[in-house]
Short mmCIF file of C-alpha atoms in Angstrom, two decimals:
data_model
loop_
_atom_site.label_atom_id
_atom_site.label_comp_id
_atom_site.label_asym_id
_atom_site.label_seq_id
_atom_site.Cartn_x
_atom_site.Cartn_y
_atom_site.Cartn_z
CA UNK U 1 116.88 77.42 119.20
CA UNK U 2 114.06 78.93 121.21
CA UNK U 3 110.68 79.07 119.52
CA UNK U 4 111.26 76.22 117.06
CA UNK U 5 108.95 73.31 116.51
CA UNK U 6 109.94 70.05 118.22
CA UNK U 7 110.77 67.10 116.00
CA UNK U 8 110.58 68.85 112.62
CA UNK U 9 111.28 65.60 110.81
CA UNK U 10 109.73 63.94 107.77
CA UNK U 11 109.39 60.17 107.92
CA UNK U 12 107.81 59.34 104.55
CA UNK U 13 104.43 57.84 103.73
CA UNK U 14 104.41 55.26 106.56
CA UNK U 15 104.87 57.91 109.22
CA UNK U 16 104.48 57.16 112.89
CA UNK U 17 102.25 59.88 114.23
CA UNK U 18 103.87 61.61 117.18
CA UNK U 19 102.16 65.00 117.18
CA UNK U 20 101.06 66.37 120.52
CA UNK U 21 97.72 67.90 121.40
CA UNK U 22 97.48 71.53 122.36
CA UNK U 23 96.69 72.53 125.91
CA UNK U 24 92.93 72.30 125.41
CA UNK U 25 93.17 68.71 124.18
CA UNK U 26 90.60 66.88 122.10
CA UNK U 27 87.56 66.57 124.34
CA UNK U 28 85.16 65.13 121.82
CA UNK U 29 85.07 63.88 118.26
CA UNK U 30 82.17 66.28 117.72
CA UNK U 31 83.16 69.95 117.74
CA UNK U 32 80.90 72.20 119.78
CA UNK U 33 79.14 74.93 117.80
CA UNK U 34 81.31 77.59 119.46
CA UNK U 35 84.61 75.84 118.74
CA UNK U 36 86.71 74.55 115.87
CA UNK U 37 89.53 72.00 115.78
CA UNK U 38 92.63 73.09 113.90
CA UNK U 39 95.35 70.66 112.79
CA UNK U 40 98.37 72.95 112.65
CA UNK U 41 101.85 72.48 111.21
CA UNK U 42 102.64 76.18 111.50
CA UNK U 43 104.90 77.58 114.22
CA UNK U 44 103.37 77.63 117.67
CA UNK U 45 103.89 81.35 118.31
CA UNK U 46 102.27 82.23 114.98
CA UNK U 47 99.24 80.04 115.63
CA UNK U 48 98.86 81.21 119.23
CA UNK U 49 98.82 84.84 118.08
CA UNK U 50 96.27 84.20 115.34
CA UNK U 51 93.91 81.96 117.31
CA UNK U 52 93.86 84.29 120.31
CA UNK U 53 92.84 87.25 118.14
CA UNK U 54 90.27 85.19 116.22
CA UNK U 55 88.64 83.97 119.43
CA UNK U 56 88.63 87.51 120.83
CA UNK U 57 86.80 88.79 117.75
CA UNK U 58 84.38 85.92 117.13
CA UNK U 59 83.95 84.06 120.41
CA UNK U 60 84.85 80.82 118.58
CA UNK U 61 87.38 78.78 120.57
CA UNK U 62 90.13 77.04 118.60
CA UNK U 63 91.41 73.64 119.71
CA UNK U 64 94.90 73.17 118.24
CA UNK U 65 96.38 69.78 117.35
CA UNK U 66 100.07 70.37 116.62
CA UNK U 67 102.48 68.40 114.45
CA UNK U 68 104.60 68.38 111.33
CA UNK U 69 102.96 68.92 107.95
CA UNK U 70 103.64 65.49 106.41
CA UNK U 71 102.72 63.74 109.67
CA UNK U 72 99.44 65.58 110.01
CA UNK U 73 98.60 65.03 106.34
CA UNK U 74 99.20 61.30 106.86
CA UNK U 75 97.00 61.39 109.95
CA UNK U 76 94.23 63.15 108.08
CA UNK U 77 94.42 60.56 105.31
CA UNK U 78 94.15 57.78 107.89
CA UNK U 79 91.23 59.45 109.67
CA UNK U 80 89.41 60.21 106.43
CA UNK U 81 85.83 61.34 106.89
CA UNK U 82 86.01 60.48 110.60
CA UNK U 83 88.64 63.11 111.36
CA UNK U 84 87.86 65.46 114.26
CA UNK U 85 89.65 68.24 112.36
CA UNK U 86 87.70 71.17 110.97
CA UNK U 87 90.66 72.67 109.12
CA UNK U 88 94.36 72.22 108.37
CA UNK U 89 97.02 74.98 108.41
CA UNK U 90 100.46 74.00 107.14
CA UNK U 91 103.78 75.50 106.04
CA UNK U 92 104.07 73.87 102.61
CA UNK U 93 101.59 73.43 99.78
CA UNK U 94 102.31 69.75 98.89
CA UNK U 95 100.44 68.48 101.97
CA UNK U 96 97.38 70.43 100.87
CA UNK U 97 97.71 69.11 97.33
CA UNK U 98 97.86 65.56 98.70
CA UNK U 99 94.69 65.95 100.76
CA UNK U 100 92.89 67.58 97.84
CA UNK U 101 93.83 64.66 95.59
CA UNK U 102 92.03 62.39 98.06
CA UNK U 103 88.89 64.52 98.12
CA UNK U 104 89.28 65.60 101.74
CA UNK U 105 89.18 69.39 101.24
CA UNK U 106 86.08 71.55 100.90
CA UNK U 107 85.84 74.61 98.64
CA UNK U 108 87.11 77.80 100.26
CA UNK U 109 84.56 80.62 100.30
CA UNK U 110 85.08 82.58 97.05
CA UNK U 111 85.26 85.90 98.88
CA UNK U 112 88.16 84.57 100.96
CA UNK U 113 90.01 83.17 97.94
CA UNK U 114 89.70 86.52 96.18
CA UNK U 115 91.86 88.21 98.83
CA UNK U 116 95.10 86.56 97.66
CA UNK U 117 96.62 86.03 94.19
CA UNK U 118 95.05 83.05 92.46
CA UNK U 119 98.49 81.61 91.62
CA UNK U 120 99.18 81.11 95.33
CA UNK U 121 96.11 78.95 95.97
CA UNK U 122 94.63 75.71 94.63
CA UNK U 123 93.37 75.89 91.03
CA UNK U 124 90.14 74.21 92.16
CA UNK U 125 89.72 76.59 95.10
CA UNK U 126 90.02 73.91 97.78
CA UNK U 127 92.90 75.52 99.70
CA UNK U 128 94.23 79.04 100.07
CA UNK U 129 97.82 80.31 100.14
CA UNK U 130 98.39 82.74 103.00
CA UNK U 131 102.12 83.28 103.63
CA UNK U 132 105.39 82.58 101.85
CA UNK U 133 109.09 82.17 102.64
CA UNK U 134 112.21 81.88 100.52
CA UNK U 135 114.83 79.13 100.32
CA UNK U 136 118.35 80.51 100.71
CA UNK U 137 121.87 79.65 101.80
CA UNK U 138 123.04 80.70 105.23
CA UNK U 139 126.80 81.26 105.18
CA UNK U 140 129.38 82.03 107.84
CA UNK U 141 130.95 85.38 106.98
CA UNK U 142 134.22 84.40 108.70
CA UNK U 143 134.62 81.18 106.74
CA UNK U 144 133.49 82.04 103.21
CA UNK U 145 133.11 85.17 101.11
CA UNK U 146 129.97 85.96 99.09
CA UNK U 147 131.85 85.71 95.78
CA UNK U 148 132.74 82.10 96.59
CA UNK U 149 129.10 81.04 96.92
CA UNK U 150 127.54 78.93 94.14
CA UNK U 151 125.47 80.34 91.31
CA UNK U 152 123.02 77.43 91.62
CA UNK U 153 121.81 75.15 94.36
CA UNK U 154 122.69 72.27 92.04
CA UNK U 155 126.39 73.18 92.32
CA UNK U 156 126.46 71.94 95.92
CA UNK U 157 126.64 68.36 94.61
CA UNK U 158 130.07 69.09 93.10
CA UNK U 159 132.97 67.41 94.97
CA UNK U 160 134.53 70.83 95.59
CA UNK U 161 131.83 71.38 98.25
CA UNK U 162 132.64 68.24 100.22
CA UNK U 163 132.63 69.01 103.94
CA UNK U 164 131.48 72.59 103.43
CA UNK U 165 127.69 72.35 103.48
CA UNK U 166 124.85 71.37 105.80
CA UNK U 167 121.43 70.03 104.82
CA UNK U 168 118.39 68.69 106.69
CA UNK U 169 116.84 66.11 104.34
CA UNK U 170 114.47 64.82 107.04
CA UNK U 171 113.05 68.30 107.61
CA UNK U 172 109.64 68.74 106.02
CA UNK U 173 110.80 71.95 104.34
CA UNK U 174 113.36 70.03 102.26
CA UNK U 175 110.64 68.17 100.36
CA UNK U 176 109.28 71.12 98.32
CA UNK U 177 112.85 72.11 97.45
CA UNK U 178 113.51 68.63 96.09
CA UNK U 179 110.15 68.64 94.31
CA UNK U 180 111.09 71.74 92.33
CA UNK U 181 114.43 70.14 91.39
CA UNK U 182 112.50 67.11 90.10
CA UNK U 183 110.05 69.35 88.25
CA UNK U 184 112.69 71.44 86.47
CA UNK U 185 115.68 69.09 86.19
CA UNK U 186 114.02 65.67 86.01
CA UNK U 187 114.11 62.68 88.40
CA UNK U 188 117.49 61.35 87.21
CA UNK U 189 119.23 64.70 87.72
CA UNK U 190 117.49 65.11 91.08
CA UNK U 191 118.72 61.71 92.26
CA UNK U 192 122.27 62.48 91.12
CA UNK U 193 122.07 65.78 93.00
CA UNK U 194 120.95 64.02 96.17
CA UNK U 195 123.77 61.51 95.87
CA UNK U 196 126.24 64.37 95.52
CA UNK U 197 124.79 66.02 98.61
CA UNK U 198 125.05 62.76 100.53
CA UNK U 199 128.77 62.64 99.73
CA UNK U 200 129.37 66.31 100.54
CA UNK U 201 127.07 67.39 103.33
CA UNK U 202 126.86 67.30 107.08
CA UNK U 203 123.36 66.12 107.99
CA UNK U 204 121.27 68.01 110.56
CA UNK U 205 117.80 67.37 111.94
CA UNK U 206 116.24 70.65 110.85
CA UNK U 207 116.79 74.18 109.58
CA UNK U 208 117.03 75.57 113.11
CA UNK U 209 120.02 73.35 113.82
CA UNK U 210 121.65 74.34 110.53
CA UNK U 211 121.46 78.09 111.15
CA UNK U 212 122.99 77.65 114.61
CA UNK U 213 125.80 75.47 113.23
CA UNK U 214 126.58 77.88 110.39
CA UNK U 215 126.52 80.88 112.70
CA UNK U 216 128.97 79.33 115.16
CA UNK U 217 131.29 78.19 112.36
CA UNK U 218 130.77 74.43 112.49
CA UNK U 219 130.09 74.45 108.75
CA UNK U 220 130.51 77.24 106.17
CA UNK U 221 127.16 76.98 104.35
CA UNK U 222 123.70 75.58 105.00
CA UNK U 223 120.52 75.13 102.93
CA UNK U 224 117.59 76.69 104.79
CA UNK U 225 114.42 78.76 104.60
CA UNK U 226 115.30 82.40 105.29
CA UNK U 227 112.71 82.36 108.09
CA UNK U 228 115.07 80.51 110.43
CA UNK U 229 118.04 82.81 109.93
CA UNK U 230 115.85 85.82 110.72
CA UNK U 231 114.56 84.13 113.87
CA UNK U 232 118.13 83.48 115.05
CA UNK U 233 119.15 87.06 114.26
CA UNK U 234 116.27 88.34 116.38
CA UNK U 235 117.24 86.02 119.22
CA UNK U 236 120.99 86.79 119.23
CA UNK U 237 121.08 90.38 118.02
CA UNK U 238 123.70 91.88 115.65
CA UNK U 239 126.64 91.16 117.97
CA UNK U 240 125.79 87.46 118.03
CA UNK U 241 125.51 86.97 114.29
CA UNK U 242 128.51 85.74 112.31
CA UNK U 243 126.49 84.66 109.30
CA UNK U 244 124.41 86.12 106.50
CA UNK U 245 121.82 85.07 103.94
CA UNK U 246 122.63 84.44 100.28
CA UNK U 247 119.78 84.65 97.75
CA UNK U 248 120.02 82.58 94.58
CA UNK U 249 119.24 84.52 91.40
CA UNK U 250 118.16 83.87 87.82
CA UNK U 251 115.12 81.80 88.86
CA UNK U 252 117.35 79.07 90.22
CA UNK U 253 115.74 76.05 91.89
CA UNK U 254 117.46 77.15 95.11
CA UNK U 255 115.33 80.32 95.22
CA UNK U 256 112.06 78.44 95.64
CA UNK U 257 109.40 80.41 97.51
CA UNK U 258 107.36 78.04 99.69
CA UNK U 259 103.68 78.83 100.22
CA UNK U 260 101.98 78.21 103.54
CA UNK U 261 98.26 77.64 103.28
CA UNK U 262 95.10 76.33 104.89
CA UNK U 263 91.92 74.47 104.05
CA UNK U 264 88.62 73.31 105.52
CA UNK U 265 88.02 69.56 105.69
CA UNK U 266 85.00 68.09 103.92
CA UNK U 267 84.24 66.27 107.19
CA UNK U 268 84.37 69.44 109.31
CA UNK U 269 81.91 69.40 112.19
CA UNK U 270 81.81 73.21 112.22
CA UNK U 271 82.37 74.22 108.59
CA UNK U 272 80.97 77.71 109.16
CA UNK U 273 83.43 78.39 111.97
CA UNK U 274 86.27 76.92 109.94
CA UNK U 275 85.46 79.15 106.96
CA UNK U 276 85.39 82.15 109.30
CA UNK U 277 88.88 81.26 110.50
CA UNK U 278 90.17 81.00 106.92
CA UNK U 279 88.59 84.37 106.15
CA UNK U 280 90.30 85.84 109.22
CA UNK U 281 93.70 84.49 108.14
CA UNK U 282 93.28 86.23 104.79
CA UNK U 283 92.50 89.65 106.27
CA UNK U 284 94.95 92.51 106.10
CA UNK U 285 94.60 92.78 109.88
CA UNK U 286 95.85 89.24 110.54
CA UNK U 287 98.63 89.48 107.99
CA UNK U 288 99.82 92.86 109.30
CA UNK U 289 99.79 91.45 112.82
CA UNK U 290 102.28 88.77 111.73
CA UNK U 291 104.40 91.05 109.56
CA UNK U 292 104.81 93.54 112.39
CA UNK U 293 105.67 90.91 114.99
CA UNK U 294 109.06 89.48 115.93
CA UNK U 295 107.88 85.86 115.78
CA UNK U 296 107.06 85.46 112.09
CA UNK U 297 109.34 86.16 109.14
CA UNK U 298 107.11 85.16 106.24
CA UNK U 299 105.79 87.23 103.36
CA UNK U 300 102.09 88.18 103.60
CA UNK U 301 100.23 87.14 100.46
CA UNK U 302 97.37 89.61 100.84
CA UNK U 303 98.21 92.46 98.43
CA UNK U 304 99.06 95.75 100.05
CA UNK U 305 100.38 94.27 103.31
CA UNK U 306 104.06 95.09 103.74
CA UNK U 307 106.41 92.30 104.80
CA UNK U 308 108.69 92.56 107.80
CA UNK U 309 111.39 95.11 106.82
CA UNK U 310 114.09 92.60 107.82
CA UNK U 311 113.17 90.56 104.73
CA UNK U 312 114.36 91.22 101.21
CA UNK U 313 111.30 92.58 99.32
CA UNK U 314 109.28 89.82 97.71
CA UNK U 315 109.29 91.55 94.32
CA UNK U 316 113.11 91.50 94.38
CA UNK U 317 113.32 87.71 94.72
CA UNK U 318 113.96 85.47 91.73
CA UNK U 319 112.11 82.18 92.34
CA UNK U 320 111.77 79.42 89.75
CA UNK U 321 108.66 79.62 87.61
CA UNK U 322 106.84 76.78 89.38
CA UNK U 323 103.77 77.69 91.40
CA UNK U 324 102.78 75.89 94.59
CA UNK U 325 100.10 73.77 92.96
CA UNK U 326 102.57 72.58 90.30
CA UNK U 327 104.93 71.19 92.95
CA UNK U 328 102.55 68.29 93.42
CA UNK U 329 102.15 66.20 96.55
CA UNK U 330 105.82 65.42 97.39
CA UNK U 331 105.45 61.66 96.93
CA UNK U 332 108.13 61.50 94.24
CA UNK U 333 110.46 63.63 96.37
CA UNK U 334 109.99 61.32 99.35
CA UNK U 335 110.71 58.28 97.20
CA UNK U 336 113.93 59.80 95.82
CA UNK U 337 115.10 60.75 99.31
CA UNK U 338 114.71 57.13 100.38
CA UNK U 339 116.40 55.87 97.23
CA UNK U 340 119.37 58.18 97.81
CA UNK U 341 119.81 56.93 101.35
CA UNK U 342 119.45 60.41 102.86
CA UNK U 343 116.48 59.28 104.96
#
């Protein structure tokens, strides 16, 4: 699918770093006063749009080091205080929680934190939530009717779903979903669920591949973030879509809302520039720019900024009552995925 991120795969704690540098490259371990180095696990089009506008307004150049969230978090842990990164921008909160646990994140300026709901950021103020997206089922409208869809994500482990579902357990976005299952159902139930999925599901590399497979009818149902279905719908148009999105209700684990956030590193060479970039990301201007674009289908977290009208309104979703900080750092989820044999 055009516009996706290459290699959106999670490899666990002993990850082999394979992220690629942006076009500017890393010229020096010491950031120049008029530049900052951003480690980014957000989508390329989103980051390009934001960094271009930030540089236009401030004159501060942004060097972008691209990769997957868990990979970049592992790299930052390995680099420690010697990292060339000034800040980290990622799609899922657990990577930020992990870095904060290791003392690698600096306090976010209080004025910046105050622009978003406190529940969407770190309790200690060391990272800020900026955007959100919902976990859903994509389903092929020619193969299955809405009334045949499960009431709970947990139901997909039932043998009646064998051969009917697609999952991407190696995709970084699967980890927070598993983490909320662990949090609300317990590790034993989570492992049993994973084993049921292993018996039932077709395995894909990432959410992009799942939405394409569901839409063409290769599999009736797929577990995804709604973001990727909306991207495909924009790409193909109404005549090309043979699938729809199903939202879990009643605060089911399957309705998890993932929070994308950012933080400044304690070792930042240009902490002032990095804090300015965080402040920019939390402006209504930046969030409206994304919401009104056709490259980003996430919910703005700055109050008063309307989401893309293609999305179901955020206040009509029914996520589980587990905030992003409570999800933890994904280590237990990664261990259970390995134990289940899904990765």
